[in-house]
Coordinates of C-alpha atoms in Angstrom, one line a residue:
M2 CA 104.1 105.6 73.5
S3 CA 107.2 103.9 74.9
A4 CA 109.0 104.9 78.1
T5 CA 111.8 106.6 76.1
F6 CA 112.7 110.1 77.4
G7 CA 114.5 112.8 75.6
F8 CA 117.0 114.8 77.6
E9 CA 117.8 118.5 77.8
A10 CA 120.7 119.3 80.2
H11 CA 120.4 122.2 82.6
P12 CA 122.5 125.0 81.2
A13 CA 123.5 126.2 84.7
P14 CA 123.2 123.3 87.2
V15 CA 123.9 123.9 90.9
E16 CA 127.7 123.8 91.5
A17 CA 129.0 120.7 93.2
N18 CA 130.2 122.6 96.3
E19 CA 126.9 124.3 96.8
R20 CA 125.0 121.0 96.2
T21 CA 127.1 119.4 98.9
R22 CA 126.3 122.2 101.3
L23 CA 122.6 121.9 100.7
L24 CA 122.6 118.2 101.2
E25 CA 124.1 118.4 104.7
N26 CA 120.7 119.4 106.0
P27 CA 118.1 119.2 103.3
G28 CA 115.0 119.2 105.5
F29 CA 111.9 118.3 103.5
G30 CA 110.4 119.7 100.4
K31 CA 112.4 123.0 100.1
I32 CA 115.4 122.0 98.0
F33 CA 115.0 120.7 94.4
T34 CA 117.3 119.1 91.9
D35 CA 118.3 120.5 88.6
H36 CA 115.9 118.7 86.3
M37 CA 112.3 117.5 86.1
A38 CA 110.4 115.0 84.0
M39 CA 107.5 116.0 81.7
V40 CA 105.0 114.2 79.5
R41 CA 102.0 115.7 77.7
W42 CA 98.5 114.2 77.0
S43 CA 95.8 115.4 74.6
D44 CA 92.6 113.9 73.2
A45 CA 94.2 114.0 69.7
R46 CA 97.6 112.6 70.5
G47 CA 97.4 110.7 73.7
W48 CA 100.6 110.6 75.7
H49 CA 103.5 112.3 73.9
D50 CA 106.6 114.5 74.2
A51 CA 108.3 112.7 77.1
K52 CA 111.4 114.4 78.2
I53 CA 113.8 115.3 81.1
L54 CA 114.4 119.0 81.1
P55 CA 115.7 121.8 83.3
R56 CA 113.5 122.4 86.3
G57 CA 111.9 125.8 86.0
P58 CA 108.6 127.8 86.1
L59 CA 105.6 126.8 84.1
T60 CA 103.7 129.3 82.0
L61 CA 99.9 128.9 82.5
D62 CA 97.0 130.8 81.0
P63 CA 94.7 132.3 83.6
A64 CA 91.9 130.0 82.1
T65 CA 93.9 126.8 82.6
A66 CA 91.3 124.3 83.8
V67 CA 93.2 123.1 86.9
L68 CA 93.1 126.6 88.4
H69 CA 89.3 126.6 88.3
Y70 CA 88.2 123.0 88.8
A71 CA 91.1 121.4 90.6
Q72 CA 91.6 118.4 88.3
E73 CA 94.9 117.3 89.8
I74 CA 96.5 114.2 91.3
F75 CA 99.9 113.4 92.7
E76 CA 102.1 110.7 94.2
G77 CA 105.0 110.5 96.6
L78 CA 107.9 108.0 96.7
K79 CA 111.6 107.9 97.4
A80 CA 114.9 106.9 95.8
Y81 CA 117.6 105.4 98.0
R82 CA 121.3 105.0 97.5
L83 CA 122.3 101.4 98.3
A84 CA 125.5 100.3 99.8
D85 CA 126.6 98.6 96.6
G86 CA 126.3 101.8 94.6
A87 CA 122.9 101.0 93.0
T88 CA 119.9 103.2 93.2
A89 CA 116.5 101.8 94.3
L90 CA 112.9 102.7 94.5
F91 CA 110.4 101.1 96.9
R92 CA 107.4 99.4 95.3
P93 CA 107.0 102.0 92.5
G94 CA 104.5 99.7 90.7
E95 CA 102.1 100.3 93.6
N96 CA 102.5 104.1 93.2
A97 CA 101.9 103.7 89.5
R98 CA 98.7 101.7 90.2
R99 CA 97.4 104.2 92.7
F100 CA 98.2 107.0 90.3
R101 CA 96.0 105.3 87.7
E102 CA 93.2 104.8 90.2
S103 CA 93.4 108.4 91.3
A104 CA 93.2 109.4 87.6
Q105 CA 90.1 107.3 87.2
R106 CA 88.3 108.9 90.1
M107 CA 89.2 112.4 88.9
A108 CA 88.1 111.7 85.2
M109 CA 91.7 112.1 84.0
P110 CA 93.7 109.9 81.5
E111 CA 95.5 106.9 83.0
L112 CA 99.3 107.1 82.7
P113 CA 100.7 103.7 81.8
D114 CA 102.9 102.1 84.4
D115 CA 106.0 102.0 82.2
L116 CA 105.8 105.7 81.6
F117 CA 105.3 106.4 85.3
I118 CA 108.3 104.3 86.4
G119 CA 110.3 105.3 83.4
S120 CA 109.9 109.0 84.1
I121 CA 111.1 108.5 87.7
E122 CA 114.1 106.3 86.6
A123 CA 115.1 108.9 84.0
L124 CA 114.9 111.8 86.4
V125 CA 116.8 110.0 89.2
K126 CA 119.6 108.9 86.8
A127 CA 119.9 112.5 85.6
D128 CA 120.1 113.9 89.2
R129 CA 121.5 111.0 91.1
D130 CA 124.2 113.2 92.7
W131 CA 121.4 114.9 94.6
I132 CA 120.6 111.8 96.8
P133 CA 121.8 112.8 100.3
T134 CA 124.4 110.6 102.0
I135 CA 123.3 111.6 105.5
E136 CA 121.7 109.0 107.7
G137 CA 118.1 108.5 106.7
G138 CA 118.6 110.7 103.6
S139 CA 116.7 110.0 100.4
L140 CA 115.5 111.7 97.2
Y141 CA 111.8 112.4 97.5
L142 CA 110.0 112.2 94.2
R143 CA 106.7 114.0 93.4
P144 CA 104.9 112.8 90.3
F145 CA 101.8 114.9 89.6
M146 CA 99.4 115.6 86.8
F147 CA 96.9 118.4 86.2
A148 CA 94.4 119.6 83.6
S149 CA 96.3 122.0 81.3
E150 CA 93.5 122.8 78.8
V151 CA 92.6 126.5 78.5
F152 CA 88.9 126.3 78.9
L153 CA 86.2 127.4 81.4
G154 CA 83.6 124.8 80.7
V155 CA 82.8 122.3 83.5
K156 CA 84.0 119.0 82.0
P157 CA 87.0 116.7 82.0
A158 CA 89.8 118.5 80.3
A159 CA 91.1 117.6 76.8
E160 CA 94.8 118.3 77.7
Y161 CA 96.9 117.3 80.7
L162 CA 100.5 117.8 81.8
Y163 CA 102.4 115.2 83.9
L164 CA 105.6 116.1 85.7
V165 CA 108.0 114.7 88.3
L166 CA 110.0 116.8 90.7
A167 CA 112.9 115.5 92.8
S168 CA 113.7 116.9 96.3
P169 CA 116.5 115.8 98.6
A170 CA 115.0 114.8 102.0
G171 CA 116.1 114.5 105.5
A172 CA 113.7 114.3 108.5
Y173 CA 110.0 115.0 107.8
F174 CA 109.1 116.4 111.2
K175 CA 111.0 119.5 112.3
S176 CA 110.5 119.1 116.0
G177 CA 112.9 116.2 116.3
A178 CA 110.5 114.8 119.0
K179 CA 110.6 111.0 119.6
A180 CA 106.8 110.9 119.2
V181 CA 104.3 113.4 117.7
S182 CA 101.2 114.9 119.3
I183 CA 97.8 114.7 117.6
W184 CA 94.9 117.1 117.6
I185 CA 91.4 115.6 117.1
S186 CA 89.4 117.6 114.5
Q187 CA 85.8 118.0 115.7
H188 CA 84.6 120.5 113.1
Y189 CA 86.2 119.2 109.9
T190 CA 86.2 115.9 108.1
R191 CA 88.8 114.8 105.5
A192 CA 86.5 112.7 103.3
A193 CA 83.0 111.3 103.0
P194 CA 81.5 108.1 101.4
G195 CA 81.4 108.6 97.6
G196 CA 84.0 111.4 97.7
T197 CA 87.6 111.4 96.8
G198 CA 89.1 110.1 100.0
A199 CA 90.8 107.1 98.3
A200 CA 92.3 109.3 95.6
K201 CA 95.6 111.2 96.1
C202 CA 94.3 114.5 94.9
G203 CA 95.3 118.0 96.0
G204 CA 91.8 118.9 97.1
N205 CA 91.9 116.4 99.9
Y206 CA 95.0 118.1 101.3
A207 CA 93.7 121.6 100.8
A208 CA 90.6 120.7 102.8
S209 CA 92.8 119.4 105.6
L210 CA 94.9 122.5 106.0
V211 CA 92.5 124.5 108.1
A212 CA 92.3 121.6 110.6
Q213 CA 96.1 121.2 110.5
A214 CA 96.5 124.9 111.3
E215 CA 94.2 124.4 114.2
A216 CA 96.3 121.5 115.4
I217 CA 99.5 123.7 115.3
R218 CA 97.8 126.4 117.2
Q219 CA 96.9 123.9 119.9
G220 CA 100.6 122.9 120.1
C221 CA 100.2 119.6 118.2
D222 CA 102.2 118.2 115.3
Q223 CA 99.3 116.7 113.3
V224 CA 95.5 116.4 113.0
V225 CA 93.5 113.3 113.1
F226 CA 90.1 113.1 111.3
L227 CA 87.0 111.2 112.3
D228 CA 84.4 109.8 109.9
A229 CA 81.9 112.1 108.2
A230 CA 78.8 110.2 109.0
E231 CA 78.9 109.7 112.8
H232 CA 82.0 111.7 113.7
R233 CA 83.0 108.8 115.9
W234 CA 85.4 106.5 114.0
V235 CA 89.1 107.3 113.7
E236 CA 90.1 107.5 110.0
E237 CA 93.6 109.0 109.3
L238 CA 95.8 112.0 109.8
G239 CA 96.2 114.8 107.3
G240 CA 98.6 112.7 105.3
M241 CA 99.3 109.4 107.1
N242 CA 97.5 106.2 108.1
L243 CA 97.2 105.1 111.7
F244 CA 98.0 101.8 113.6
F245 CA 97.1 100.9 117.2
V246 CA 99.1 98.3 119.2
F247 CA 97.6 96.5 122.2
D248 CA 99.0 94.8 125.2
D249 CA 98.3 91.4 123.8
G250 CA 100.6 92.2 120.9
S251 CA 97.8 92.6 118.3
I252 CA 97.4 95.5 116.0
V253 CA 94.3 97.4 114.6
T254 CA 94.2 99.8 111.7
P255 CA 91.1 101.5 110.3
P256 CA 89.8 99.6 107.2
L257 CA 89.9 101.0 103.7
G258 CA 86.5 101.8 102.2
G259 CA 86.7 104.8 100.0
T260 CA 87.4 107.4 102.6
I261 CA 90.9 106.4 103.6
L262 CA 93.9 106.6 101.3
P263 CA 95.3 103.1 100.6
G264 CA 98.8 103.8 101.8
I265 CA 101.7 101.8 100.3
T266 CA 103.6 102.1 103.6
R267 CA 100.4 100.9 105.3
D268 CA 100.1 97.9 103.1
S269 CA 103.8 97.0 103.6
L270 CA 103.6 97.2 107.4
L271 CA 100.5 95.0 107.4
R272 CA 102.3 92.3 105.5
L273 CA 105.5 92.6 107.6
A274 CA 103.5 92.4 110.9
R275 CA 101.5 89.3 109.7
E276 CA 104.7 87.6 108.6
Q277 CA 106.1 88.1 112.1
G278 CA 103.0 86.3 113.6
I279 CA 101.3 89.5 114.8
T280 CA 97.5 89.4 114.8
V281 CA 96.4 92.4 112.6
R282 CA 92.8 93.5 112.3
E283 CA 91.5 96.0 109.8
E284 CA 88.4 97.2 111.6
P285 CA 86.8 100.5 112.8
Y286 CA 88.2 102.0 116.0
A287 CA 86.2 104.7 117.9
I288 CA 87.7 107.8 119.3
D289 CA 86.1 107.0 122.7
Q290 CA 87.6 103.6 122.6
W291 CA 91.0 105.0 121.8
E292 CA 91.0 107.1 124.9
A293 CA 89.6 104.4 127.1
D294 CA 92.2 101.9 125.9
A295 CA 95.0 104.4 126.4
R296 CA 93.9 105.2 129.9
S297 CA 93.5 101.6 130.9
G298 CA 96.8 100.5 129.5
R299 CA 95.3 98.1 127.0
L300 CA 96.6 100.3 124.2
V301 CA 100.4 100.5 124.5
E302 CA 101.4 102.1 121.2
T303 CA 100.0 104.2 118.3
F304 CA 101.9 105.1 115.2
A305 CA 101.3 106.9 111.9
C306 CA 102.9 105.9 108.6
G307 CA 103.4 107.3 105.1
T308 CA 106.0 107.7 102.5
A309 CA 107.5 111.0 103.7
A310 CA 107.7 110.3 107.5
V311 CA 107.8 106.4 107.1
V312 CA 106.8 105.4 110.6
T313 CA 106.2 108.0 113.3
P314 CA 105.2 107.2 117.0
V315 CA 102.2 109.0 118.4
G316 CA 102.7 110.0 122.1
R317 CA 99.9 112.3 123.0
V318 CA 96.3 113.0 121.7
M319 CA 94.4 116.2 122.4
G320 CA 91.0 117.6 121.6
R321 CA 88.4 120.1 122.8
D322 CA 87.2 117.9 125.6
R323 CA 89.9 115.3 126.0
E324 CA 93.6 114.7 126.4
F325 CA 95.5 111.4 126.9
T326 CA 98.9 109.9 126.6
I327 CA 99.7 106.6 124.8
G328 CA 102.0 104.2 126.7
G329 CA 105.0 106.1 128.0
G330 CA 104.5 108.9 125.5
G331 CA 107.3 107.8 123.3
P332 CA 108.2 105.1 120.7
G333 CA 107.2 101.6 121.5
Q334 CA 108.9 98.3 120.8
V335 CA 106.5 97.1 118.1
T336 CA 106.6 100.5 116.3
E337 CA 110.4 100.6 116.4
A338 CA 110.8 97.0 115.2
L339 CA 108.4 97.4 112.3
K340 CA 110.1 100.7 111.3
A341 CA 113.5 99.1 111.5
K342 CA 112.4 96.1 109.4
L343 CA 110.8 98.3 106.7
T344 CA 113.6 100.8 106.4
A345 CA 116.2 98.0 106.2
I346 CA 114.3 96.5 103.3
Q347 CA 114.0 99.8 101.6
R348 CA 117.7 100.5 101.8
G349 CA 118.8 97.0 100.8
E350 CA 120.3 96.1 104.1
V351 CA 118.3 92.9 104.6
A352 CA 116.7 90.3 102.3
D353 CA 113.7 91.4 100.2
P354 CA 111.6 88.3 99.8
H355 CA 108.7 90.3 98.3
G356 CA 110.6 91.9 95.5
W357 CA 109.6 95.3 96.8
V358 CA 113.0 97.0 96.1
H359 CA 113.3 98.2 92.5
R360 CA 117.0 98.5 91.7
F361 CA 118.3 100.4 88.7
G362 CA 121.2 102.5 87.5

C-alpha cells in the first residue's frame, strides 16, 4: 500500500493553555499528544487501513497472541523543531531498517520504509504543536508492532497491529547529575549468542528490569551487562551503548555481533569521531580491564549513548566486589565535544554533510 494516511481528528484535544503548561517540564515518557498512527496487517490483506486517529485505549481479547508469546518490536526516534520553522527527524531511514530487521528476527511482517517514515511524518504534522520549545526539548516517537491475532497456538501470528505514539520529552535522567553511575550485573545477562540481542524487542527490556531494579537499590542510575558466555566482556547498558575514551585520544566500543543492539546514535558517533581524526576501535573490552584502566588513569572518559538520552557521561562504576571512578567523575572533553557536534546536526544548527537530517513540514 502507499504511505497515504487517513485522518480522524481528536474530538476533544488538550486545550492550548493546558498543553503549554505540560510542555514547560515534560520529563520523559509520561505525557502524550492527541493522536496516534495505526496500520494493520493480515495474511489475507497485507498492510492496510493506515490512519491517524485520536490516541486512546486499545481493546484486546485475552487470547491476543502478543500477551502470551511476546511477539512485539519497537523503535525510538525524535522530532525536532528547527530555527527556520521546519520540523526534522534524525536518520529515520536507519530506524526503518532496524525495525525491518527486528521484524525478521521475531518472525513478523516487514513494514516498508515508506510506511514507517510516512506514519511518523503524518503524526508529527498532526501534533506539531506538542514539540517543546524548552532547551533540549523534542518530540519522542515510539513506533511499535505486536501480534494481534486471537489464537493460542505457538506460531507466527496471522495478524499484526502497528502504531506510533508521540510524547514530548525533556531530560531523560531525572537526577540531573552531570554523570551517571553504573551497576555491574553479575547474576543476569541481557542477551546470548543466537538470541534476540540485536533486535529491538520488548522481551530484551523486560529481562533487563530486574537488574535495573538492583542497580537502583544500590544507588546507581543504570545497569551494565557482561557477555553471557564468559561473563567477562562489557556489552551494553539496559538501553544504551557504551564508549571508552583513553588518554591517547583513542576510543573503544564493544563490537556488534548479535548480542548488542546496533544503535543509530552509536553509529553516528563512530562516524563523527573518525571524521575528526580520532582512532576508534570496535573490539571487546573486559570488565577487569575497565577497572584497571580507570585506576591507572589510562581511561579518562566513559559515556553511554542512545536516542532518548543522546550522550550521557559515566562517572562511577560499582559492583559486588568493585567500585571505581572514571576520570574526574564528570563529563570529559571528548564526550562533550561529540555530544555537541551530534546535537547541533540533529537540530540543524551546523552543516549536515551526511544528509542525516530529514526535514519536512
